[in-house]
């Protein structure tokens, strides 16, 4: 199990760093709730706005 | 050099330190913190470190929503549930008034409707099969449980399926969020929220007394509950919203699926502004992912500082199957139910949003089903 963990951690870290380096990053970290019209933590719209 | 040689336990005063995994956890955390600081984002660094602290606190206190709920449902024991309410009450003291009074802060809100009920109920089944909820999966996987690593993998997969199902589920109907502070103001909303927590606690204690079970939280749960509550406040201040766990999983799954060739451009969920932004931007731009990464590595550091890391054998296949099915159900349920125990229940109730209590009421019967199913996978009902 230890070897599995080492592989998973190294791959995950490489994926995180790789994604960060190749993806845009426009300022502070945000949650989907920060966007206009969001009605839930995942950014779903409000029923009344449909 | 072999892994065994690298990880020879360093024993001091009866404590075995697993230097390899302690170093791995600390280096990984330091790299992530350095990356966000290089981007000039101290709040992101605070979220990673807040998650790191939560990983330590959860593992140290063995704070488990899943086991607490199971003990309440099977034996009537209320201590664990009350420990969870301590977390919510402390978090509410900051979230309700600050979200109502300060710009750039907001509570965890969600619509009320069939999607919430179906999602929370499904999540309840999954958390008992997997033996961990959103936060529990994170800290036990980080803490060296290979079984929960499987649960986490399927949680991620399930949450992507959930993202594809959510728009259809929302079309079943619902009403806009109901927030106490919208009706009663910031301080009236806080009073109503604390009163609802006190009422829930008194009902839980009454049930425990009627069943002749204990209702006092253990010392671990009281201290752990206070520490976790304070860390929830810190995460709220750093991120502007209550701590949430499962949106990060959805983003990770969608990013991996995109790399594998899946196209989300026609999926309604991924066209909403928040998810669309999260899928396009760096994973370190998502608040939920930042605390998740911190929590995984915090739990790993805490586990490795106490004993040799991940030395146990893999559990039986049936147990791994339960972890996988549980993870899938939790992932799907978390998207339809607007979060897990943390994002929907803790965050929702601590924000004074009615959906938090509705989520709790729908997840409990799901847990009952999950508990009945556990023996099929060789797991005890206790």
Coordinates of C-alpha atoms in Angstrom, one line a residue:
Chain A
X1 CA 0.0 0.0 0.0
X2 CA 2.9 2.3 0.7
X3 CA 4.1 2.1 -2.9
X4 CA 0.6 2.8 -4.2
X5 CA 0.6 5.9 -2.0
X6 CA 3.9 7.1 -3.2
X7 CA 2.9 6.7 -6.8
X8 CA -0.5 8.4 -6.2
X9 CA 1.0 11.4 -4.4
X10 CA 3.8 11.9 -6.9
X11 CA 1.4 11.7 -9.9
X12 CA -1.2 13.9 -8.2
X13 CA 1.3 16.5 -7.4
X14 CA 2.7 16.5 -10.9
X15 CA -0.8 16.8 -12.3
X16 CA -1.6 19.7 -10.0
X17 CA 1.6 21.6 -10.8
X18 CA 1.3 20.8 -14.5
X19 CA -2.4 22.0 -14.6
X20 CA -1.4 25.2 -12.7
X21 CA 1.4 26.0 -15.1
X22 CA -0.5 25.4 -18.4
X23 CA -3.9 26.9 -17.3
X24 CA -4.8 30.6 -16.9
X25 CA -5.0 32.0 -13.4
X26 CA -6.8 35.2 -13.3
X27 CA -6.3 36.6 -9.8
X28 CA -7.6 35.4 -6.5
X29 CA -9.1 31.9 -6.0
X30 CA -12.9 31.9 -6.4
X31 CA -15.9 29.7 -5.6
X32 CA -18.7 29.2 -8.2
X33 CA -20.9 31.1 -5.7
X34 CA -18.9 34.3 -6.5
X35 CA -20.4 34.5 -10.0
X36 CA -23.6 36.4 -10.8
X37 CA -26.8 34.3 -10.7
X38 CA -25.3 31.5 -8.6
X39 CA -27.7 30.1 -6.1
X40 CA -25.7 27.2 -4.7
X41 CA -22.1 26.3 -3.9
X42 CA -21.7 24.6 -7.3
X43 CA -23.0 27.7 -9.1
X44 CA -26.4 26.4 -10.0
X45 CA -28.9 29.1 -10.9
X46 CA -31.9 29.9 -8.8
X47 CA -35.2 28.3 -9.7
X48 CA -36.9 31.7 -10.0
X49 CA -34.3 32.8 -12.6
X50 CA -35.1 30.0 -15.1
Chain B
X1 CA 17.6 3.4 -2.1
X2 CA 14.6 1.2 -1.3
X3 CA 11.3 2.6 0.0
X4 CA 11.8 0.5 3.2
X5 CA 15.2 2.0 3.8
X6 CA 13.9 5.5 3.2
X7 CA 11.0 5.1 5.5
X8 CA 12.7 3.4 8.5
X9 CA 10.6 4.7 11.4
X10 CA 12.3 7.2 13.7
X11 CA 11.3 6.3 17.2
X12 CA 11.3 9.1 19.8
X13 CA 9.7 8.5 23.2
X14 CA 7.5 5.8 21.9
X15 CA 6.4 7.7 18.9
X16 CA 7.3 6.3 15.5
X17 CA 7.8 9.0 12.9
X18 CA 7.5 8.0 9.2
X19 CA 10.0 10.4 7.8
X20 CA 9.4 9.6 4.2
X21 CA 5.7 10.3 4.2
X22 CA 6.0 13.2 6.7
X23 CA 8.6 14.8 4.3
X24 CA 6.3 14.0 1.3
X25 CA 3.3 15.7 2.9
X26 CA 5.3 18.8 4.0
X27 CA 7.2 19.2 0.6
X28 CA 3.9 18.8 -1.4
X29 CA 2.2 21.4 0.8
X30 CA 5.2 23.8 0.6
X31 CA 5.2 23.4 -3.3
X32 CA 1.5 24.3 -3.5
X33 CA 1.8 27.2 -1.1
X34 CA 4.9 28.5 -3.0
X35 CA 2.9 28.3 -6.3
X36 CA 0.0 30.4 -5.1
X37 CA 2.3 32.9 -3.4
X38 CA 4.3 33.3 -6.6
X39 CA 0.9 34.3 -8.2
X40 CA 0.5 36.9 -5.4
X41 CA -2.4 35.0 -3.7
X42 CA -1.9 34.9 0.1
X43 CA -5.5 34.1 0.6
X44 CA -5.0 30.9 -1.4
X45 CA -2.0 30.0 0.7
X46 CA -4.2 30.5 3.8
X47 CA -6.8 28.2 2.4
X48 CA -4.2 25.5 1.8
X49 CA -2.9 25.9 5.3
X50 CA -6.4 26.0 6.7
X51 CA -7.1 22.7 5.0
X52 CA -3.8 21.3 6.3
X53 CA -5.0 22.2 9.9
X54 CA -8.3 20.6 9.3
X55 CA -6.6 17.4 8.2
X56 CA -4.6 17.3 11.4
X57 CA -7.6 18.2 13.6
X58 CA -10.0 15.6 12.0
X59 CA -7.4 12.8 12.2
X60 CA -6.2 13.7 15.7
X61 CA -9.8 13.9 17.1
X62 CA -10.9 11.0 14.9
X63 CA -13.8 13.2 14.0
X64 CA -16.2 11.1 12.0
X65 CA -19.7 12.3 10.9
X66 CA -20.4 8.9 9.3
X67 CA -19.7 6.8 12.4
X68 CA -21.4 9.4 14.7
X69 CA -24.6 9.2 12.6
X70 CA -24.4 5.4 12.5
X71 CA -24.0 5.2 16.3
X72 CA -27.0 7.5 16.7
X73 CA -29.2 5.6 14.4
X74 CA -28.2 2.1 15.6
X75 CA -27.6 2.7 19.3
X76 CA -29.0 6.1 20.0
X77 CA -25.6 7.5 21.1
X78 CA -25.6 11.3 20.6
X79 CA -22.1 12.4 21.5
X80 CA -20.7 12.5 18.0
X81 CA -23.7 14.3 16.6
X82 CA -23.4 16.9 19.3
X83 CA -19.7 17.3 18.5
X84 CA -20.8 18.1 14.9
X85 CA -23.2 20.7 16.2
X86 CA -20.4 22.4 18.1
X87 CA -18.6 22.9 14.8
X88 CA -21.7 24.4 13.2
X89 CA -22.5 26.7 16.1
X90 CA -18.9 28.1 16.2
X91 CA -18.9 28.6 12.4
X92 CA -22.3 30.3 12.5
X93 CA -21.1 32.9 14.9
X94 CA -18.9 34.3 12.1
X95 CA -20.7 33.3 8.9
X96 CA -24.2 34.6 9.5
X97 CA -23.4 38.2 10.5
X98 CA -20.3 38.6 8.3
X99 CA -22.0 37.2 5.2
X100 CA -24.9 39.6 5.7
X101 CA -22.9 42.7 6.6
X102 CA -19.6 42.5 4.5
X103 CA -19.2 42.7 0.8
X104 CA -17.2 39.8 -0.8
X105 CA -18.5 37.4 1.8
X106 CA -21.4 35.0 1.3
X107 CA -23.0 32.1 3.0
X108 CA -23.7 28.6 1.6
X109 CA -27.1 28.7 0.1
X110 CA -29.0 26.3 -2.1
X111 CA -32.5 25.9 -3.6
X112 CA -35.0 23.7 -1.9
X113 CA -36.6 21.0 -4.1
X114 CA -36.4 17.4 -5.3
X115 CA -32.8 17.6 -6.4
X116 CA -31.7 18.5 -2.8
X117 CA -33.8 15.6 -1.3
X118 CA -32.7 13.0 -3.9
X119 CA -29.1 14.0 -3.6
X120 CA -28.9 14.1 0.2
X121 CA -30.7 10.8 0.5
X122 CA -28.3 9.1 -2.0
X123 CA -25.3 10.7 -0.3
X124 CA -26.5 9.2 3.0
X125 CA -26.6 5.7 1.5
X126 CA -23.1 6.2 0.0
X127 CA -21.5 7.5 3.2
X128 CA -22.4 4.4 5.1
X129 CA -21.1 2.1 2.4
X130 CA -17.9 4.0 1.9
X131 CA -17.6 4.5 5.7
X132 CA -16.7 8.2 5.3
X133 CA -18.4 11.4 4.1
X134 CA -16.8 14.2 2.1
X135 CA -14.4 15.4 4.7
X136 CA -14.0 11.8 6.1
X137 CA -13.0 10.4 2.8
X138 CA -10.4 13.2 2.5
X139 CA -8.7 12.8 5.8
X140 CA -8.8 9.0 6.0
X141 CA -7.4 8.7 2.4
X142 CA -4.8 11.3 3.3
X143 CA -4.2 9.4 6.6
X144 CA -3.2 6.2 4.9
X145 CA -6.3 4.2 4.3
X146 CA -6.0 2.6 0.8
X147 CA -9.7 1.7 1.0
X148 CA -10.6 5.3 1.2
X149 CA -8.3 6.1 -1.6
X150 CA -10.6 3.9 -3.7
X151 CA -13.7 5.7 -2.2
X152 CA -12.1 9.1 -3.2
X153 CA -11.4 7.9 -6.7
X154 CA -15.1 6.8 -7.2
X155 CA -16.3 9.9 -5.4
X156 CA -14.6 12.0 -8.1
X157 CA -16.1 9.9 -10.9
X158 CA -19.6 10.0 -9.3
X159 CA -19.4 13.8 -8.9
X160 CA -18.7 14.2 -12.7
X161 CA -21.8 12.1 -13.4
X162 CA -23.7 14.2 -10.9
X163 CA -22.7 17.4 -12.7
X164 CA -24.3 16.0 -15.8
X165 CA -27.5 15.0 -14.0
X166 CA -27.9 18.2 -11.9
X167 CA -29.6 20.3 -14.6
X168 CA -32.3 17.6 -15.2
X169 CA -32.8 17.2 -11.5
X170 CA -33.2 21.0 -11.1
X171 CA -35.9 20.9 -13.8
X172 CA -38.1 18.9 -11.5
X173 CA -38.8 22.1 -9.7
X174 CA -37.9 23.9 -6.5
X175 CA -37.9 27.2 -4.6
X176 CA -35.2 29.8 -4.1
X177 CA -32.9 29.5 -1.0
X178 CA -34.4 30.6 2.3
X179 CA -31.9 32.4 4.4
X180 CA -32.6 33.5 8.0
X181 CA -30.7 36.8 7.8
X182 CA -32.8 37.8 4.7
X183 CA -35.9 37.8 7.0
X184 CA -34.5 38.6 10.4
X185 CA -31.3 40.7 9.7
X186 CA -27.8 39.6 10.5
X187 CA -28.2 39.4 14.3
X188 CA -31.8 38.0 14.3
X189 CA -30.6 35.5 11.7
X190 CA -27.8 34.5 13.9
X191 CA -30.1 34.1 16.9
X192 CA -32.5 32.0 14.8
X193 CA -29.6 29.8 13.5
X194 CA -28.3 29.2 17.0
X195 CA -31.8 28.5 18.3
X196 CA -32.3 25.9 15.5
X197 CA -29.0 24.2 16.5
X198 CA -30.0 24.2 20.2
X199 CA -33.4 22.7 19.3
X200 CA -31.8 20.0 17.2
X201 CA -29.4 19.3 20.1
X202 CA -32.2 19.0 22.6
X203 CA -34.1 16.6 20.2
X204 CA -31.0 14.5 19.7
X205 CA -30.4 14.3 23.5
X206 CA -34.0 13.4 24.1
X207 CA -33.8 10.5 21.7
X208 CA -30.6 9.3 23.3
X209 CA -32.1 9.5 26.8
X210 CA -35.2 7.6 25.6
X211 CA -33.0 4.8 24.2
X212 CA -30.9 4.7 27.3
X213 CA -27.8 5.7 25.4
X214 CA -25.0 8.2 26.2
X215 CA -25.3 11.7 24.9
X216 CA -22.2 13.4 26.2
X217 CA -19.6 14.1 23.5
X218 CA -16.2 12.6 24.3
X219 CA -13.3 15.0 25.2
X220 CA -11.9 14.4 21.8
X221 CA -15.1 15.5 20.1
X222 CA -15.4 18.6 22.2
X223 CA -11.8 19.7 21.7
X224 CA -11.9 18.6 18.1
X225 CA -15.2 20.3 17.5
X226 CA -13.9 23.6 18.8
X227 CA -10.7 23.3 16.8
X228 CA -12.5 22.4 13.6
X229 CA -15.1 25.1 14.2
X230 CA -12.3 27.7 14.5
X231 CA -10.6 26.4 11.4
X232 CA -13.9 26.6 9.5
X233 CA -14.1 30.3 10.5
X234 CA -10.5 30.8 9.2
X235 CA -11.3 29.2 5.9
X236 CA -14.5 31.3 5.6
X237 CA -12.4 34.5 6.2
X238 CA -9.7 33.4 3.7
X239 CA -12.1 32.2 1.0
X240 CA -15.2 34.4 1.5
X241 CA -17.5 31.4 1.7
X242 CA -18.0 28.6 4.1
X243 CA -15.7 25.6 3.7
X244 CA -16.8 23.2 1.0
X245 CA -15.3 19.9 -0.2
X246 CA -17.0 18.2 -3.1
X247 CA -17.0 20.9 -5.8
X248 CA -13.2 20.4 -6.0
X249 CA -13.7 16.6 -6.7
X250 CA -16.1 17.5 -9.6
X251 CA -13.5 19.9 -11.0
X252 CA -10.7 17.3 -10.7
X253 CA -12.8 14.7 -12.4
X254 CA -13.9 17.0 -15.3
X255 CA -10.3 18.1 -15.8
X256 CA -9.1 14.5 -16.0
X257 CA -12.0 13.6 -18.3
X258 CA -11.2 16.5 -20.6
X259 CA -7.6 15.4 -20.9
X260 CA -8.9 11.9 -21.8
X261 CA -11.0 13.5 -24.6
X262 CA -14.4 14.1 -23.1
X263 CA -16.1 17.3 -24.3
X264 CA -18.1 19.2 -21.7
X265 CA -18.9 22.1 -24.0
X266 CA -22.5 20.8 -24.4
X267 CA -23.0 19.9 -20.7
X268 CA -25.3 22.6 -19.2
X269 CA -23.6 22.4 -15.8
X270 CA -20.2 23.3 -17.3
X271 CA -21.7 26.3 -19.1
X272 CA -22.8 28.0 -15.8
X273 CA -20.3 30.7 -15.1
X274 CA -18.7 29.2 -11.9
X275 CA -18.1 25.7 -13.2
X276 CA -17.0 27.0 -16.6
X277 CA -14.4 29.2 -15.0
X278 CA -13.2 26.4 -12.7
X279 CA -12.8 24.0 -15.6
X280 CA -10.8 26.5 -17.7
X281 CA -8.6 28.0 -14.9
X282 CA -5.8 26.5 -12.8
X283 CA -7.0 24.0 -10.2
X284 CA -5.3 26.2 -7.7
X285 CA -7.8 29.0 -8.5
X286 CA -10.7 26.9 -7.0
X287 CA -11.2 27.5 -3.3
X288 CA -12.6 24.1 -2.7
X289 CA -9.6 22.3 -4.3
X290 CA -7.2 24.4 -2.2
X291 CA -8.6 23.3 1.1
X292 CA -9.0 19.7 -0.2
X293 CA -5.3 19.5 -1.1
X294 CA -4.3 21.0 2.2
X295 CA -6.5 18.6 4.1
X296 CA -5.1 15.5 2.3
X297 CA -1.5 16.5 3.1
X298 CA -2.3 17.7 6.6
X299 CA -3.8 14.3 7.4
X300 CA -0.8 12.6 5.8
X301 CA 1.6 14.6 7.9
X302 CA -0.3 13.9 11.1
X303 CA -0.5 10.2 10.4
X304 CA 3.1 10.0 9.4
X305 CA 4.2 11.9 12.5
X306 CA 2.5 9.4 14.8
X307 CA 3.2 6.0 13.3
X308 CA 4.5 4.2 10.2
X309 CA 2.3 5.3 7.3
X310 CA -0.1 3.0 5.4
X311 CA 1.4 -0.2 6.7
X312 CA -1.9 -2.1 6.9
X313 CA -2.8 -4.7 4.2
X314 CA -5.5 -4.0 1.6
X315 CA -9.0 -4.9 2.9
X316 CA -11.1 -7.7 1.3
X317 CA -12.5 -7.2 -2.2
X318 CA -16.1 -6.9 -0.8
X319 CA -15.0 -4.0 1.4
X320 CA -13.3 -2.3 -1.5
X321 CA -16.4 -2.8 -3.6
X322 CA -18.5 -1.1 -0.9
X323 CA -16.0 1.8 -0.9
X324 CA -16.3 2.1 -4.7
X325 CA -20.1 2.0 -4.7
X326 CA -20.3 4.3 -1.7
X327 CA -17.9 6.8 -3.4
X328 CA -20.0 6.8 -6.6
X329 CA -23.2 7.4 -4.7
X330 CA -21.7 10.1 -2.6
X331 CA -20.2 11.9 -5.7
X332 CA -23.5 11.8 -7.6
X333 CA -25.5 12.7 -4.4
X334 CA -23.2 15.5 -3.5
X335 CA -23.8 17.3 -6.8
X336 CA -27.6 16.9 -6.7
X337 CA -27.7 17.7 -3.0
X338 CA -25.5 20.8 -3.3
X339 CA -22.7 19.4 -1.2
X340 CA -21.8 16.9 1.5
X341 CA -21.9 17.0 5.3
X342 CA -19.5 20.0 5.1
X343 CA -20.7 22.1 2.2
X344 CA -24.4 21.4 2.6
X345 CA -25.0 20.5 6.2
X346 CA -22.3 22.4 8.2
X347 CA -22.0 25.2 5.7
X348 CA -25.7 25.5 5.1
X349 CA -26.9 25.5 8.7
X350 CA -24.0 27.7 9.7
X351 CA -25.1 30.2 7.1
X352 CA -28.7 30.2 8.4
X353 CA -29.9 28.5 5.2
X354 CA -32.8 26.2 5.5
X355 CA -31.4 23.8 3.0
X356 CA -28.8 22.7 5.5
X357 CA -31.4 21.2 7.8
X358 CA -33.4 19.8 4.8
X359 CA -30.2 18.1 3.7
X360 CA -29.7 16.6 7.2
X361 CA -33.3 15.3 7.3
X362 CA -33.0 13.7 3.9
X363 CA -29.5 12.2 4.4
X364 CA -30.4 10.5 7.7
X365 CA -32.9 8.0 6.1
X366 CA -30.3 7.4 3.4
X367 CA -27.9 6.5 6.2
X368 CA -30.4 4.0 7.5
X369 CA -30.6 2.2 4.1
X370 CA -26.8 2.3 3.9
X371 CA -26.4 0.8 7.4
X372 CA -28.8 -2.1 6.4
X373 CA -26.7 -2.7 3.2
X374 CA -23.3 -2.8 5.0
X375 CA -23.4 -6.5 6.0
X376 CA -23.7 -7.4 2.3
X377 CA -20.2 -6.2 2.0
X378 CA -18.8 -7.7 5.2
X379 CA -19.2 -4.4 7.1
X380 CA -20.7 -4.3 10.6
X381 CA -23.9 -2.3 11.2
X382 CA -22.2 -0.7 14.2

